[in-house]
Coordinates of N, CA and C in Angstrom, one line a residue:
M18 N -14.2 -59.4 -4.6 CA -14.0 -60.8 -4.7 C -13.1 -61.1 -5.9
H19 N -12.0 -61.7 -5.7 CA -11.1 -62.1 -6.8 C -10.9 -63.6 -6.9
I20 N -11.1 -64.1 -8.0 CA -10.9 -65.6 -8.3 C -9.8 -65.6 -9.4
A21 N -8.8 -66.4 -9.1 CA -7.7 -66.5 -10.0 C -7.7 -68.0 -10.5
I22 N -7.5 -68.1 -11.8 CA -7.4 -69.4 -12.5 C -5.9 -69.6 -12.9
L23 N -5.2 -70.5 -12.2 CA -3.8 -70.7 -12.6 C -3.7 -71.5 -13.9
T24 N -3.0 -70.9 -14.8 CA -2.9 -71.4 -16.2 C -1.5 -71.4 -16.6
F25 N -0.9 -72.6 -16.9 CA 0.5 -72.7 -17.3 C 0.6 -73.1 -18.8
D26 N 1.8 -73.0 -19.3 CA 2.1 -73.5 -20.7 C 1.6 -74.9 -20.8
G27 N 1.0 -75.2 -22.0 CA 0.5 -76.5 -22.2 C -0.9 -76.7 -21.6
Y28 N -1.5 -75.6 -21.2 CA -2.8 -75.7 -20.5 C -3.9 -76.3 -21.4
N29 N -4.9 -76.9 -20.7 CA -6.1 -77.4 -21.4 C -7.1 -76.3 -21.4
E30 N -7.5 -75.9 -22.6 CA -8.4 -74.8 -22.8 C -9.8 -75.1 -22.0
L31 N -10.2 -76.3 -22.1 CA -11.5 -76.6 -21.5 C -11.5 -76.4 -20.0
D32 N -10.3 -76.7 -19.3 CA -10.2 -76.5 -17.9 C -10.2 -75.0 -17.5
S33 N -9.4 -74.2 -18.1 CA -9.3 -72.8 -17.7 C -10.4 -72.0 -18.2
L34 N -10.8 -72.2 -19.5 CA -11.7 -71.2 -20.1 C -13.2 -71.5 -19.8
I35 N -13.6 -72.8 -19.6 CA -14.9 -73.1 -19.2 C -15.2 -72.5 -17.8
A36 N -14.3 -72.7 -16.9 CA -14.4 -72.1 -15.6 C -14.5 -70.6 -15.6
L37 N -13.6 -70.0 -16.5 CA -13.6 -68.5 -16.7 C -14.9 -68.0 -17.1
G38 N -15.5 -68.7 -18.1 CA -16.8 -68.3 -18.7 C -17.9 -68.4 -17.7
I39 N -18.0 -69.5 -16.9 CA -19.1 -69.7 -16.0 C -18.9 -68.7 -14.8
L40 N -17.7 -68.6 -14.3 CA -17.5 -67.7 -13.1 C -17.9 -66.2 -13.5
N41 N -17.7 -65.9 -14.7 CA -18.0 -64.5 -15.2 C -19.5 -64.2 -15.4
R42 N -20.3 -65.2 -15.2 CA -21.7 -65.0 -15.2 C -22.2 -64.2 -14.1
I43 N -21.4 -64.1 -13.0 CA -21.7 -63.2 -11.9 C -21.4 -61.8 -12.3
K44 N -22.4 -61.0 -12.3 CA -22.2 -59.6 -12.8 C -22.3 -58.7 -11.6
K45 N -21.2 -58.5 -10.9 CA -21.2 -57.6 -9.7 C -19.9 -56.8 -9.8
P46 N -20.0 -55.5 -9.4 CA -18.8 -54.6 -9.6 C -17.6 -55.1 -8.9
D47 N -17.7 -55.9 -7.8 CA -16.5 -56.3 -7.0 C -16.1 -57.7 -7.3
W48 N -16.7 -58.3 -8.4 CA -16.4 -59.7 -8.7 C -15.5 -59.7 -9.9
R49 N -14.3 -60.3 -9.7 CA -13.2 -60.3 -10.7 C -12.7 -61.7 -10.9
V50 N -12.6 -62.2 -12.1 CA -12.0 -63.5 -12.4 C -10.8 -63.3 -13.3
S51 N -9.7 -63.8 -12.9 CA -8.4 -63.6 -13.7 C -7.7 -64.9 -14.1
I52 N -7.1 -64.8 -15.2 CA -6.1 -65.8 -15.6 C -4.8 -65.5 -15.0
A53 N -4.2 -66.4 -14.2 CA -2.9 -66.1 -13.6 C -1.9 -67.1 -14.1
S54 N -0.8 -66.5 -14.5 CA 0.3 -67.3 -15.1 C 1.7 -66.8 -14.7
P55 N 2.7 -67.7 -14.8 CA 4.0 -67.2 -14.4 C 4.7 -66.3 -15.5
T56 N 4.2 -66.3 -16.7 CA 4.7 -65.5 -17.8 C 3.6 -64.7 -18.4
P57 N 3.9 -63.6 -19.1 CA 2.9 -62.7 -19.6 C 1.9 -63.4 -20.6
H58 N 2.4 -64.4 -21.3 CA 1.6 -65.2 -22.3 C 1.8 -66.7 -22.0
V59 N 0.8 -67.5 -22.2 CA 0.9 -68.9 -22.1 C 0.2 -69.5 -23.4
E60 N 0.8 -70.7 -23.8 CA 0.3 -71.4 -25.0 C -0.4 -72.7 -24.6
S61 N -1.6 -72.9 -25.1 CA -2.3 -74.2 -24.7 C -1.7 -75.4 -25.4
M62 N -2.2 -76.5 -25.0 CA -1.8 -77.8 -25.6 C -2.2 -77.8 -27.1
N63 N -3.1 -77.0 -27.5 CA -3.5 -76.9 -28.9 C -3.1 -75.6 -29.6
G64 N -2.2 -74.9 -29.0 CA -1.6 -73.7 -29.7 C -2.3 -72.4 -29.5
V65 N -3.3 -72.4 -28.5 CA -4.0 -71.1 -28.3 C -3.2 -70.3 -27.2
I66 N -2.8 -69.1 -27.7 CA -2.0 -68.2 -26.8 C -2.9 -67.2 -26.2
I67 N -2.8 -67.1 -24.9 CA -3.6 -66.1 -24.1 C -2.7 -65.2 -23.3
E68 N -3.1 -64.1 -22.9 CA -2.4 -63.1 -22.1 C -2.9 -63.2 -20.7
R69 N -2.0 -63.3 -19.7 CA -2.5 -63.4 -18.3 C -3.0 -62.0 -17.9
H70 N -3.9 -62.1 -16.9 CA -4.4 -60.9 -16.2 C -3.5 -60.6 -15.0
V71 N -3.1 -61.6 -14.3 CA -2.3 -61.4 -13.0 C -1.2 -62.4 -12.9
S72 N -0.2 -62.1 -12.1 CA 0.9 -62.9 -11.8 C 0.6 -64.0 -10.8
L73 N 1.4 -65.0 -10.6 CA 1.2 -66.0 -9.6 C 1.2 -65.4 -8.2
S74 N 2.0 -64.4 -7.9 CA 2.0 -63.8 -6.6 C 0.7 -63.1 -6.3
E75 N 0.1 -62.4 -7.3 CA -1.2 -61.8 -7.2 C -2.3 -62.9 -6.9
A76 N -2.1 -64.0 -7.6 CA -3.1 -65.1 -7.4 C -3.0 -65.7 -6.0
S77 N -1.9 -65.6 -5.4 CA -1.7 -66.2 -4.0 C -2.5 -65.3 -3.0
S78 N -2.8 -64.1 -3.4 CA -3.6 -63.3 -2.5 C -5.1 -63.2 -2.9
A79 N -5.5 -64.0 -3.9 CA -6.9 -64.0 -4.3 C -7.8 -64.7 -3.2
D80 N -9.1 -64.4 -3.3 CA -10.0 -65.0 -2.4 C -10.3 -66.5 -2.7
A81 N -10.1 -66.8 -4.0 CA -10.3 -68.2 -4.5 C -9.4 -68.5 -5.6
V82 N -8.9 -69.7 -5.7 CA -8.0 -70.1 -6.8 C -8.4 -71.4 -7.4
I83 N -8.4 -71.5 -8.7 CA -8.6 -72.7 -9.4 C -7.3 -73.0 -10.1
I84 N -6.8 -74.3 -10.0 CA -5.6 -74.7 -10.7 C -6.0 -75.5 -11.9
G85 N -5.8 -75.0 -13.0 CA -6.1 -75.7 -14.3 C -5.2 -76.8 -14.6
S86 N -5.5 -77.6 -15.6 CA -4.7 -78.7 -16.0 C -3.9 -78.4 -17.3
G87 N -3.0 -79.3 -17.6 CA -2.3 -79.2 -18.8 C -1.2 -80.2 -19.0
M88 N -0.6 -80.2 -20.2 CA 0.3 -81.2 -20.6 C 1.7 -81.1 -19.9
K89 N 1.9 -80.0 -19.3 CA 3.2 -79.7 -18.6 C 3.1 -79.6 -17.1
T90 N 2.1 -80.1 -16.6 CA 1.9 -79.9 -15.1 C 2.9 -80.6 -14.3
R91 N 3.4 -81.8 -14.8 CA 4.5 -82.5 -14.0 C 5.8 -81.6 -14.0
D92 N 6.0 -80.9 -15.1 CA 7.2 -80.0 -15.1 C 7.0 -78.9 -14.1
V93 N 5.8 -78.4 -14.0 CA 5.5 -77.3 -13.0 C 5.7 -77.9 -11.6
A94 N 5.2 -79.1 -11.4 CA 5.3 -79.7 -10.0 C 6.8 -79.9 -9.7
A95 N 7.6 -80.1 -10.7 CA 9.1 -80.4 -10.4 C 9.9 -79.1 -10.3
D96 N 9.3 -78.0 -10.7 CA 10.0 -76.7 -10.7 C 9.9 -76.0 -9.3
E97 N 10.9 -76.1 -8.5 CA 10.9 -75.6 -7.1 C 10.6 -74.1 -7.0
S98 N 11.3 -73.4 -8.0 CA 11.1 -71.9 -7.9 C 9.7 -71.5 -8.3
L99 N 9.1 -72.3 -9.2 CA 7.7 -72.0 -9.6 C 6.7 -72.4 -8.5
M100 N 6.9 -73.5 -7.9 CA 6.0 -74.0 -6.9 C 6.1 -73.1 -5.6
A101 N 7.3 -72.5 -5.4 CA 7.5 -71.6 -4.2 C 6.7 -70.3 -4.4
Q102 N 6.3 -70.0 -5.6 CA 5.5 -68.8 -5.8 C 4.0 -69.0 -5.5
L103 N 3.6 -70.3 -5.3 CA 2.2 -70.6 -5.0 C 2.0 -70.7 -3.5
Q104 N 1.7 -69.5 -3.0 CA 1.4 -69.4 -1.5 C -0.1 -69.5 -1.3
L105 N -0.6 -70.7 -1.4 CA -2.0 -71.0 -1.2 C -2.3 -71.4 0.2
D106 N -3.5 -71.0 0.7 CA -3.8 -71.3 2.0 C -5.3 -71.5 2.2
P107 N -5.8 -72.8 2.4 CA -7.3 -73.0 2.5 C -7.9 -72.4 3.7
S108 N -7.1 -71.8 4.6 CA -7.7 -71.2 5.8 C -8.2 -69.8 5.4
R109 N -7.7 -69.2 4.3 CA -8.2 -67.9 3.8 C -8.7 -67.9 2.4
Q110 N -8.6 -69.0 1.7 CA -9.0 -69.1 0.3 C -9.8 -70.3 0.0
L111 N -10.7 -70.2 -1.0 CA -11.3 -71.4 -1.6 C -10.2 -71.9 -2.6
L112 N -9.9 -73.2 -2.6 CA -8.9 -73.8 -3.5 C -9.6 -74.9 -4.3
A113 N -9.4 -74.9 -5.6 CA -9.9 -76.0 -6.4 C -8.9 -76.4 -7.5
A114 N -8.9 -77.6 -7.9 CA -8.0 -78.1 -8.9 C -8.7 -79.0 -9.9
Q115 N -8.3 -78.9 -11.1 CA -8.9 -79.7 -12.2 C -7.8 -80.7 -12.8
C116 N -8.2 -81.9 -12.9 CA -7.3 -83.0 -13.5 C -5.9 -82.9 -13.0
S117 N -4.9 -82.6 -13.8 CA -3.5 -82.6 -13.3 C -3.2 -81.5 -12.4
G118 N -4.1 -80.5 -12.3 CA -3.9 -79.5 -11.3 C -4.0 -80.0 -9.9
T119 N -4.7 -81.2 -9.7 CA -4.8 -81.9 -8.5 C -3.4 -82.3 -8.0
L120 N -2.5 -82.6 -8.9 CA -1.1 -83.0 -8.6 C -0.4 -81.8 -7.9
L121 N -0.7 -80.6 -8.4 CA 0.0 -79.4 -7.7 C -0.5 -79.2 -6.3
L122 N -1.8 -79.4 -6.1 CA -2.3 -79.3 -4.7 C -1.7 -80.4 -3.8
A123 N -1.5 -81.6 -4.4 CA -0.9 -82.7 -3.6 C 0.6 -82.3 -3.3
K124 N 1.3 -81.8 -4.3 CA 2.7 -81.5 -4.1 C 2.9 -80.3 -3.1
L125 N 1.9 -79.5 -3.0 CA 2.0 -78.3 -2.1 C 1.6 -78.8 -0.7
G126 N 1.2 -80.0 -0.5 CA 0.9 -80.6 0.8 C -0.5 -80.1 1.3
L127 N -1.4 -79.8 0.4 CA -2.7 -79.3 0.7 C -3.8 -80.3 0.7
L128 N -3.5 -81.6 0.3 CA -4.5 -82.6 0.2 C -4.2 -83.7 1.3
N129 N -3.5 -83.4 2.3 CA -3.2 -84.4 3.3 C -4.5 -84.9 4.0
E130 N -4.8 -86.2 3.9 CA -6.0 -86.8 4.4 C -7.3 -86.4 3.7
I131 N -7.1 -85.8 2.5 CA -8.3 -85.5 1.7 C -8.3 -86.3 0.4
P132 N -9.2 -87.1 0.2 CA -9.3 -87.8 -1.1 C -9.5 -86.8 -2.3
A133 N -9.2 -87.2 -3.5 CA -9.2 -86.2 -4.6 C -9.7 -86.8 -5.9
C134 N -10.1 -86.0 -6.8 CA -10.5 -86.4 -8.1 C -9.5 -85.9 -9.1
T135 N -9.2 -86.6 -10.1 CA -8.3 -86.2 -11.2 C -8.6 -87.0 -12.4
D136 N -7.8 -86.8 -13.5 CA -8.0 -87.6 -14.7 C -7.3 -88.9 -14.6
L137 N -7.5 -89.8 -15.6 CA -6.9 -91.1 -15.5 C -5.4 -91.1 -15.8
T138 N -4.9 -90.1 -16.6 CA -3.5 -90.0 -16.8 C -2.7 -89.5 -15.6
T139 N -3.3 -88.6 -14.8 CA -2.7 -88.1 -13.6 C -2.9 -88.9 -12.4
K140 N -3.8 -89.8 -12.4 CA -4.2 -90.6 -11.3 C -3.0 -91.3 -10.6
P141 N -2.1 -92.0 -11.4 CA -1.0 -92.7 -10.7 C 0.0 -91.7 -10.0
W142 N 0.2 -90.5 -10.6 CA 1.1 -89.5 -10.0 C 0.5 -88.9 -8.7
V143 N -0.8 -88.7 -8.7 CA -1.4 -88.2 -7.5 C -1.3 -89.3 -6.4
Q144 N -1.5 -90.6 -6.8 CA -1.4 -91.7 -5.8 C 0.0 -91.8 -5.3
E145 N 1.0 -91.6 -6.2 CA 2.4 -91.6 -5.7 C 2.7 -90.6 -4.7
A146 N 1.9 -89.5 -4.7 CA 2.0 -88.4 -3.7 C 1.3 -88.8 -2.4
G147 N 0.7 -90.0 -2.4 CA 0.1 -90.4 -1.2 C -1.4 -90.0 -1.0
I148 N -2.0 -89.6 -2.1 CA -3.4 -89.2 -2.1 C -4.3 -90.3 -2.6
E149 N -5.4 -90.5 -1.9 CA -6.5 -91.4 -2.4 C -7.2 -90.8 -3.6
V150 N -7.3 -91.4 -4.7 CA -8.0 -90.9 -5.9 C -9.4 -91.5 -6.0
L151 N -10.4 -90.7 -6.1 CA -11.8 -91.2 -6.1 C -12.2 -91.4 -7.6
N152 N -13.1 -92.3 -7.8 CA -13.6 -92.5 -9.2 C -14.9 -91.7 -9.4
Q153 N -14.8 -90.4 -9.4 CA -16.0 -89.6 -9.5 C -15.5 -88.2 -10.1
A154 N -16.5 -87.4 -10.5 CA -16.1 -86.2 -11.2 C -15.8 -85.0 -10.3
F155 N -16.3 -85.1 -9.0 CA -16.1 -83.9 -8.1 C -16.1 -84.4 -6.7
F156 N -15.2 -83.7 -5.9 CA -15.2 -83.9 -4.4 C -14.7 -82.7 -3.8
A157 N -15.3 -82.4 -2.6 CA -14.8 -81.2 -1.9 C -14.8 -81.5 -0.4
K158 N -13.9 -81.0 0.3 CA -13.9 -81.0 1.8 C -13.4 -79.7 2.3
G159 N -14.2 -79.1 3.1 CA -13.9 -77.7 3.6 C -13.7 -76.8 2.4
N160 N -12.6 -76.1 2.4 CA -12.3 -75.1 1.3 C -11.6 -75.6 0.1
I161 N -11.4 -76.9 0.0 CA -10.7 -77.5 -1.1 C -11.6 -78.4 -1.9
A162 N -11.5 -78.2 -3.2 CA -12.3 -79.1 -4.2 C -11.4 -79.6 -5.3
T163 N -11.7 -80.7 -5.8 CA -11.0 -81.3 -7.0 C -12.0 -81.8 -7.9
A164 N -11.6 -81.9 -9.2 CA -12.5 -82.4 -10.3 C -11.7 -83.2 -11.2
G165 N -12.4 -84.3 -11.8 CA -11.7 -85.1 -12.8 C -12.5 -85.2 -14.1
G166 N -11.8 -84.9 -15.2 CA -12.4 -84.9 -16.5 C -12.6 -83.5 -17.0
C167 N -12.2 -83.2 -18.2 CA -12.2 -81.8 -18.7 C -13.5 -81.1 -18.5
L168 N -14.6 -81.7 -18.7 CA -15.9 -81.0 -18.6 C -16.4 -80.9 -17.2
A169 N -15.6 -81.5 -16.2 CA -16.0 -81.4 -14.8 C -15.5 -80.0 -14.3
S170 N -14.9 -79.2 -15.1 CA -14.5 -77.8 -14.7 C -15.8 -77.0 -14.3
Q171 N -16.9 -77.4 -14.9 CA -18.1 -76.7 -14.6 C -18.5 -76.9 -13.1
Y172 N -18.2 -78.0 -12.6 CA -18.5 -78.3 -11.2 C -17.7 -77.4 -10.2
L173 N -16.4 -77.2 -10.6 CA -15.5 -76.3 -9.8 C -16.1 -74.9 -9.8
A174 N -16.5 -74.4 -11.0 CA -17.0 -73.1 -11.1 C -18.3 -72.9 -10.3
V175 N -19.2 -73.9 -10.5 CA -20.5 -73.8 -9.8 C -20.4 -74.0 -8.3
W176 N -19.4 -74.8 -7.8 CA -19.2 -74.9 -6.4 C -18.6 -73.6 -5.8
M177 N -17.7 -73.0 -6.6 CA -17.2 -71.7 -6.1 C -18.3 -70.6 -6.0
I178 N -19.1 -70.6 -7.0 CA -20.2 -69.6 -7.0 C -21.2 -69.9 -5.8
A179 N -21.5 -71.1 -5.6 CA -22.4 -71.5 -4.5 C -21.8 -71.1 -3.2
R180 N -20.5 -71.4 -3.0 CA -19.9 -71.0 -1.7 C -19.8 -69.5 -1.5
L181 N -19.5 -68.8 -2.6 CA -19.3 -67.3 -2.5 C -20.5 -66.5 -2.6
E182 N -21.5 -67.0 -3.4 CA -22.7 -66.1 -3.7 C -24.0 -66.8 -3.4
G183 N -24.0 -68.1 -3.1 CA -25.2 -68.8 -2.8 C -25.6 -69.8 -3.9
L184 N -26.5 -70.7 -3.6 CA -26.9 -71.7 -4.5 C -27.7 -71.2 -5.6
E185 N -28.6 -70.2 -5.4 CA -29.4 -69.6 -6.5 C -28.5 -69.0 -7.6
A186 N -27.5 -68.3 -7.1 CA -26.5 -67.7 -8.1 C -25.8 -68.8 -8.9
A187 N -25.5 -69.9 -8.2 CA -24.8 -71.0 -8.9 C -25.8 -71.6 -10.0
K188 N -27.1 -71.8 -9.6 CA -28.0 -72.3 -10.5 C -28.2 -71.4 -11.7
D189 N -28.3 -70.1 -11.5 CA -28.4 -69.1 -12.6 C -27.2 -69.2 -13.6
A190 N -26.0 -69.3 -13.0 CA -24.8 -69.4 -13.8 C -24.8 -70.6 -14.7
I191 N -25.1 -71.8 -14.2 CA -25.0 -73.0 -14.9 C -26.2 -73.1 -15.9
H192 N -27.3 -72.5 -15.5 CA -28.5 -72.5 -16.4 C -28.2 -71.7 -17.7
Y193 N -27.4 -70.6 -17.5 CA -27.1 -69.8 -18.7 C -26.3 -70.5 -19.7
V194 N -25.4 -71.4 -19.3 CA -24.5 -72.1 -20.2 C -25.0 -73.5 -20.7
A195 N -26.1 -73.9 -20.1 CA -26.7 -75.2 -20.4 C -27.2 -75.3 -21.8
P196 N -27.2 -76.4 -22.4 CA -27.7 -76.6 -23.8 C -29.2 -76.3 -23.9
V197 N -29.6 -75.7 -24.9 CA -31.1 -75.4 -25.1 C -31.8 -76.7 -25.2
G198 N -32.9 -76.8 -24.5 CA -33.7 -78.0 -24.5 C -33.3 -79.0 -23.4
E199 N -32.2 -78.7 -22.7 CA -31.7 -79.6 -21.7 C -31.4 -78.8 -20.4
K200 N -31.9 -77.5 -20.4 CA -31.4 -76.7 -19.3 C -31.8 -77.2 -17.9
E201 N -33.0 -77.6 -17.7 CA -33.4 -78.0 -16.3 C -32.7 -79.3 -15.9
E202 N -32.5 -80.2 -16.8 CA -31.8 -81.5 -16.4 C -30.3 -81.2 -16.2
Y203 N -29.8 -80.3 -17.0 CA -28.3 -79.9 -16.9 C -28.1 -79.3 -15.5
V204 N -28.9 -78.3 -15.2 CA -28.8 -77.6 -13.9 C -28.9 -78.6 -12.7
E205 N -29.9 -79.5 -12.8 CA -30.1 -80.4 -11.8 C -28.9 -81.4 -11.6
R206 N -28.3 -81.8 -12.7 CA -27.2 -82.7 -12.6 C -26.0 -82.0 -11.9
A207 N -25.7 -80.7 -12.4 CA -24.6 -79.9 -11.8 C -24.8 -79.7 -10.3
I208 N -26.0 -79.3 -9.9 CA -26.2 -79.0 -8.5 C -26.2 -80.3 -7.7
K209 N -26.7 -81.4 -8.3 CA -26.6 -82.7 -7.5 C -25.2 -83.1 -7.2
N210 N -24.3 -82.8 -8.1 CA -22.9 -83.1 -7.9 C -22.2 -82.3 -6.8
I211 N -22.6 -81.0 -6.7 CA -21.9 -80.1 -5.8 C -22.6 -79.9 -4.5
A212 N -23.9 -80.2 -4.4 CA -24.7 -79.8 -3.3 C -24.2 -80.5 -2.0
P213 N -23.8 -81.7 -2.0 CA -23.3 -82.3 -0.7 C -22.1 -81.6 -0.1
F214 N -21.4 -80.8 -1.0 CA -20.1 -80.3 -0.6 C -20.1 -78.8 -0.3
I215 N -21.3 -78.2 -0.4 CA -21.4 -76.7 -0.2 C -21.2 -76.4 1.3

């Protein structure tokens, strides 16, 4: 099982790295979570430089893909050569997008007739692409999920775990990262958000 998190220059650390941390709570020999980027290194909106694990072409063959958000997502969406590398297909992959990552799903034509979640900055751009934007943190239909708000990345990770490994595995993963003294309430809220879409 390979999950790729698409991460571009100007990425938001909360989007890519929270999902990375939660998804890696699954400890199985065949479970792999990768940062996928078009270049060997990418720099975040706050100057954090990370090294990719896999290329975009490798991400296109992953079992599941999360598209992270960032300050330069509109530049990515306008780059035809970069977008052409994203060979994503919900018939064979789970696909999820966070905030401005939703714009990339829209530009790839993968959100046709599917409402989506995104952040307030990206909302008008997604609407310009003809997509209905919901005022909520998470929504999924079939194999495609979107989330709005940086900390909503946890919902994408929990949804993916629930779809791939089951609800109990998802509960265990979110329980591990929940704040001390709030674990039960935290798990309940996360599961409540994703349960209708599993």
